[in-house]
Every structure is written in structure tokens, then in C-alpha cells.
C-alpha positions as a Python dict, from the first residue, in 0.01 Angstrom:
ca = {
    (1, 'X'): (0, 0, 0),
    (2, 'X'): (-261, -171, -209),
    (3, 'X'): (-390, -508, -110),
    (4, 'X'): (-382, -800, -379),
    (5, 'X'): (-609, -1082, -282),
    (6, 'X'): (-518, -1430, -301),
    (7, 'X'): (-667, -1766, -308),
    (8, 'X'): (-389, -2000, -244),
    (9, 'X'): (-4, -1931, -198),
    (10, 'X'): (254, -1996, -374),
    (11, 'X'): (626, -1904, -356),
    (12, 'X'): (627, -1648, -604),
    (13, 'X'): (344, -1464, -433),
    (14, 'X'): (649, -1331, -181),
    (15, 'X'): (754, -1136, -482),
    (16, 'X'): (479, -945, -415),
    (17, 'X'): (551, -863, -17),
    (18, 'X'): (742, -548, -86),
    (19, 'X'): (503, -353, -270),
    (20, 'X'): (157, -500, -145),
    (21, 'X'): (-30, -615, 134),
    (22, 'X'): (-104, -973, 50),
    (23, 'X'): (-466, -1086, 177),
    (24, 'X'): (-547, -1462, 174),
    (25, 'X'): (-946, -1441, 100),
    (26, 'X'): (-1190, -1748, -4),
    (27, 'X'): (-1324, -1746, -291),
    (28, 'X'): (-1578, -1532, -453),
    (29, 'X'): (-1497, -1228, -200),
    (30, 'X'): (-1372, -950, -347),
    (31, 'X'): (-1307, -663, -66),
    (32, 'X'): (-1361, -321, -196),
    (33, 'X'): (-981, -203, -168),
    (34, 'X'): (-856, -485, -337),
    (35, 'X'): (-614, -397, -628),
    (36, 'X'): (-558, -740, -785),
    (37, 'X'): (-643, -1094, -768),
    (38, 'X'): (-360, -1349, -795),
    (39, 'X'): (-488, -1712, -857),
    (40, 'X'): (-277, -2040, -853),
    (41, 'X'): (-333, -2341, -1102),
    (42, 'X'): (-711, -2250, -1140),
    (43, 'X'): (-936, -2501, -1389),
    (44, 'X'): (-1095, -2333, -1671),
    (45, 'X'): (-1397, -2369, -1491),
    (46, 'X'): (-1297, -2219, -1135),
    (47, 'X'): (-1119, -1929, -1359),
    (48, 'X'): (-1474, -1828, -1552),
    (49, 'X'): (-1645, -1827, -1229),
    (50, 'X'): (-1398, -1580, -1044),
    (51, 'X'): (-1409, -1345, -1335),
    (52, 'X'): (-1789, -1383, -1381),
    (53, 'X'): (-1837, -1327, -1009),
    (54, 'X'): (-1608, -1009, -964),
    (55, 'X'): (-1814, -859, -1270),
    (56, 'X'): (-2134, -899, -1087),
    (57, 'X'): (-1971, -703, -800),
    (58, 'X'): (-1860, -452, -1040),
    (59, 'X'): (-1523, -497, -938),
    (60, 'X'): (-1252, -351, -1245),
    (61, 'X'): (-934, -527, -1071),
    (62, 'X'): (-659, -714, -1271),
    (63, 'X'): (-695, -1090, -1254),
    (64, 'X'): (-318, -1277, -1258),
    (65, 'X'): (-274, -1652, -1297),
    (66, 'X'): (13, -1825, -1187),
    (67, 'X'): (16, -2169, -1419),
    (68, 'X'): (214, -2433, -1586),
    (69, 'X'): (350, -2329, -1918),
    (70, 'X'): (193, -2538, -2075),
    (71, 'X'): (-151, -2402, -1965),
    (72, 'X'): (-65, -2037, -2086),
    (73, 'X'): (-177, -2066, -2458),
    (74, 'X'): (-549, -2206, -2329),
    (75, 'X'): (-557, -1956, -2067),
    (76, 'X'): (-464, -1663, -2274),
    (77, 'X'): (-747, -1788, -2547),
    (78, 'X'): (-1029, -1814, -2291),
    (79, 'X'): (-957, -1542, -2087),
    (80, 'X'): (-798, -1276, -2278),
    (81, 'X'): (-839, -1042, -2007),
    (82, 'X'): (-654, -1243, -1726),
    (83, 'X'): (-238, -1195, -1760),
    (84, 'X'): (-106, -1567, -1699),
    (85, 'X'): (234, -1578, -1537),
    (86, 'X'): (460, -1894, -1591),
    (87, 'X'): (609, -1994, -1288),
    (88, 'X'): (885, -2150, -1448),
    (89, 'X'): (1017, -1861, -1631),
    (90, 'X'): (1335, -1704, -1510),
    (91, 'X'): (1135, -1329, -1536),
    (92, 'X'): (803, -1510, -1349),
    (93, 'X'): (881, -1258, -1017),
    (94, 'X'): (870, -939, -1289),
    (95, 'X'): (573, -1058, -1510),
    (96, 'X'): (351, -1159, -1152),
    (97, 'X'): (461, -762, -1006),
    (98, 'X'): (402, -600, -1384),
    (99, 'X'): (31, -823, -1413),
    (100, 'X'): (-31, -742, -1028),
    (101, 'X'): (-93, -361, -1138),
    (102, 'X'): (-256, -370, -1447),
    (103, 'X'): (-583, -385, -1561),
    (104, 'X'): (-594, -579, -1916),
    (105, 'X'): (-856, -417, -2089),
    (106, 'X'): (-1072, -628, -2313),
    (107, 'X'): (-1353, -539, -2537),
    (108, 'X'): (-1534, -817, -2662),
    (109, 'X'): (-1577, -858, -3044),
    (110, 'X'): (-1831, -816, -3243),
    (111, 'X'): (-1919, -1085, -3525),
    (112, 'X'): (-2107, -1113, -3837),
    (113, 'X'): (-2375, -1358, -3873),
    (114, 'X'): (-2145, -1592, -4070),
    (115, 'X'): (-1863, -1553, -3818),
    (116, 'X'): (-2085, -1654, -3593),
    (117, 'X'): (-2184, -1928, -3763),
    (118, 'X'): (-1829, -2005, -3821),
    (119, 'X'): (-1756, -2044, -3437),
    (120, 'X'): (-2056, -2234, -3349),
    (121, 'X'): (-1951, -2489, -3629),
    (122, 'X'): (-1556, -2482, -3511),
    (123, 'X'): (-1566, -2678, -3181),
    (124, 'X'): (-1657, -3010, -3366),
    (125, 'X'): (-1269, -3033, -3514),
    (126, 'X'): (-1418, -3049, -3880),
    (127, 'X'): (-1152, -2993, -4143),
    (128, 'X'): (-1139, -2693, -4349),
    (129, 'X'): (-1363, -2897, -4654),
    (130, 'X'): (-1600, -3037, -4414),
    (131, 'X'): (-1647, -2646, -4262),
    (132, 'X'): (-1660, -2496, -4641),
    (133, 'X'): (-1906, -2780, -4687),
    (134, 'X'): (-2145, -2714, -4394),
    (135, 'X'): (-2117, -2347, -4423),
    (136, 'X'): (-2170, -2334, -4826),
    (137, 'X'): (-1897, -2140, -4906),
    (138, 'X'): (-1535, -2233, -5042),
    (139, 'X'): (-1225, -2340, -4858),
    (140, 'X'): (-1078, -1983, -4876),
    (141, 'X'): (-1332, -1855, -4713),
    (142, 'X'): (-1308, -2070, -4458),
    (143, 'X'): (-957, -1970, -4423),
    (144, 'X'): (-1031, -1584, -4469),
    (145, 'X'): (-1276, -1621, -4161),
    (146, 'X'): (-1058, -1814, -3946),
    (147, 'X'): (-748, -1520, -4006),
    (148, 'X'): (-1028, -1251, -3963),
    (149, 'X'): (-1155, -1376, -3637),
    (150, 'X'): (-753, -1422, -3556),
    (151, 'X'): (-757, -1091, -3571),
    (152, 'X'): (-1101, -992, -3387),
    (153, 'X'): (-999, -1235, -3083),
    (154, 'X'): (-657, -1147, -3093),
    (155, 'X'): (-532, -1492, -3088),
    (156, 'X'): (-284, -1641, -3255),
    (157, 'X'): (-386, -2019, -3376),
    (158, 'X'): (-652, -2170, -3517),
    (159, 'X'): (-633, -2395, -3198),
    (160, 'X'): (-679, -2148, -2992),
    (161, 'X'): (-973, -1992, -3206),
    (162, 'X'): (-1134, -2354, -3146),
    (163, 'X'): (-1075, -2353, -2787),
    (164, 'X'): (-1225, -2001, -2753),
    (165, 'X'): (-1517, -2092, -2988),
    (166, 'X'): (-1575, -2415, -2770),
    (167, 'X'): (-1566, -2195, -2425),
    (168, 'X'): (-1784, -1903, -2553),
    (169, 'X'): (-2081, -2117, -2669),
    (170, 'X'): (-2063, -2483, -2476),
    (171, 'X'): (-2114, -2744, -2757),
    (172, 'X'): (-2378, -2982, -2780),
    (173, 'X'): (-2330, -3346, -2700),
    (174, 'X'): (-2447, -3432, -2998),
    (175, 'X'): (-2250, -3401, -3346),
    (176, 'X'): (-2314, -3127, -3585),
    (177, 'X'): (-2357, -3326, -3868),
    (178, 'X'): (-2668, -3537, -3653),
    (179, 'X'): (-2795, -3197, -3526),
    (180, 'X'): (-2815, -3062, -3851),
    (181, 'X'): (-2984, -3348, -4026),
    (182, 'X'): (-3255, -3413, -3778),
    (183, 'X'): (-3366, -3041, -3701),
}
């Protein structure tokens, strides 16, 4: 039987009871026969450390969450390697067993110099004239690079492309426009 750790229970985790051995383990331990991790309601915060930590171990297991619905969108844009399960769905028992066994494979993309540039711009909410403003380039562009690195990320709004780019590089307290003027 494999062994899927957990960090908290919840009632869908029973689900779970006929095909695995359920462990309850603190966290940051990852035992080596573990075959999944199943975490409840994690922050965003608690999330990037479990996935940062089991990397460091070397550990290749499938990471499930078990969130709010309305969660699921920032989940899915920060972590695209974690499967989120909404336990309100009517299918949640299916989607936590089918996200239990799989590994979600992610490759992280690799940008251009002006994508780049593009995301490190994006957290500060600036419309698409201020961004072809800042950037020096026109307002299609801007949209061209915001579909392209839809496409790169795999995700599927430009909110979610802000949330990522906010995650991936935290933002500075102060604005852009100050940062730019006085450096």
C-alpha cells in the first residue's frame, strides 16, 4: 500500500483509507516511502515552504491541496505543480484519489529579457498604457506579451499572470514609478 502523508485531517482524507496508508506527519518531514502529500487550507506562504522543503530533500512526490473554491484559481497560478482539490465539489473524493497518485510535472519557463521585464513591472496593477508606457513599447505589445506568457505559464488570466508575477519575484514596497525615477 503506499503511504500518503498528511498534515491535518479532513473528512475527505477517508476517501483515501482504501487504497493508502494514511500517515499524520508534522510538517517539513517527508519519510522516504511516502507517495503523496495531502495538505488542508494551507496559506500561500505555508504551501511555498512545503514544496521548497521537499525539493531540498529531493523528494519527487505529488503535492494535493484540499481548499475553498474560491482559493483554486490562486493556488493553481502559484503553484502549478500542486493539484488543488475543491472540497465542495460533488467529484472532490475522485479528484483527491486521481491527485493522490500523480506527479504533476512542471518545467519552469524560460523568458526573454523583455518578458522579464514585463513580470517584474506587472505586480504594481498598472494599466495596459501605463505598462506600454514604462516598457517603451505599444499597447499591443503589451497585450502580445501578456497572451505569450499565458501561454509559457500555462495560466489562463491576466490575474492570475499578476499573481504569479507578484509570487515569483516579491515586489518592492516602494512604487515602480518612485523606484524608477530615483535610481
Amino acid at each position: 500500500m503506499r503511504n500518503v502523508i498528511i498534515r491535518a485531517w479532513h473528512p475527505l482524507i477517508g476517501a483515501l483509507a482504501d487504497d493508502c496508508t494514511i500517515r499524520l506527519c508534522p510538517p517539513f518531514s517527508y519519510p522516504p516511502d511516502a507517495a503523496a502529500i495531502v495538505l488542508v487550507s494551507p496559506s500561500l506562504q505555508d504551501l511555498r515552504d512545503e514544496v521548497a522543503a521537499a525539493a531540498e530533500c529531493g523528494m519527487d512526490i505529488p503535492f494535493a491541496v484540499i481548499s475553498e473554491p474560491y482559493r483554486r484559481l490562486l493556488l493553481e497560478a502559484v503553484f502549478p505543480s500542486v493539484s488543488v482539490v475543491d472540497a465542495s465539489s460533488g467529484r472532490a473524493e475522485e479528484d483527491l484519489r486521481a491527485a493522490s497518485g500523480r506527479i504533476r510535472r512542471y518545467r519552469k519557463p524560460s523568458f526573454t529579457e523583455r518578458e522579464e521585464s514585463f513580470l517584474r513591472e506587472l505586480p504594481y496593477g498598472l494599466c495596459g498604457k501605463e505598462l506600454s508606457s514604462r516598457l517603451g513599447i505599444t499597447e499591443r505589445s503589451v497585450r502580445r506579451l501578456k497572451e505569450r506568457l499565458m501561454a509559457k505559464t500555462g495560466l489562463v488570466s491576466a490575474s492570475q499572470l499578476m499573481i504569479y508575477s507578484a509570487f515569483r519575484d516579491p515586489v518592492s514596497t516602494r512604487s515602480s514609478s518612485h523606484s524608477a525615477d530615483t535610481e
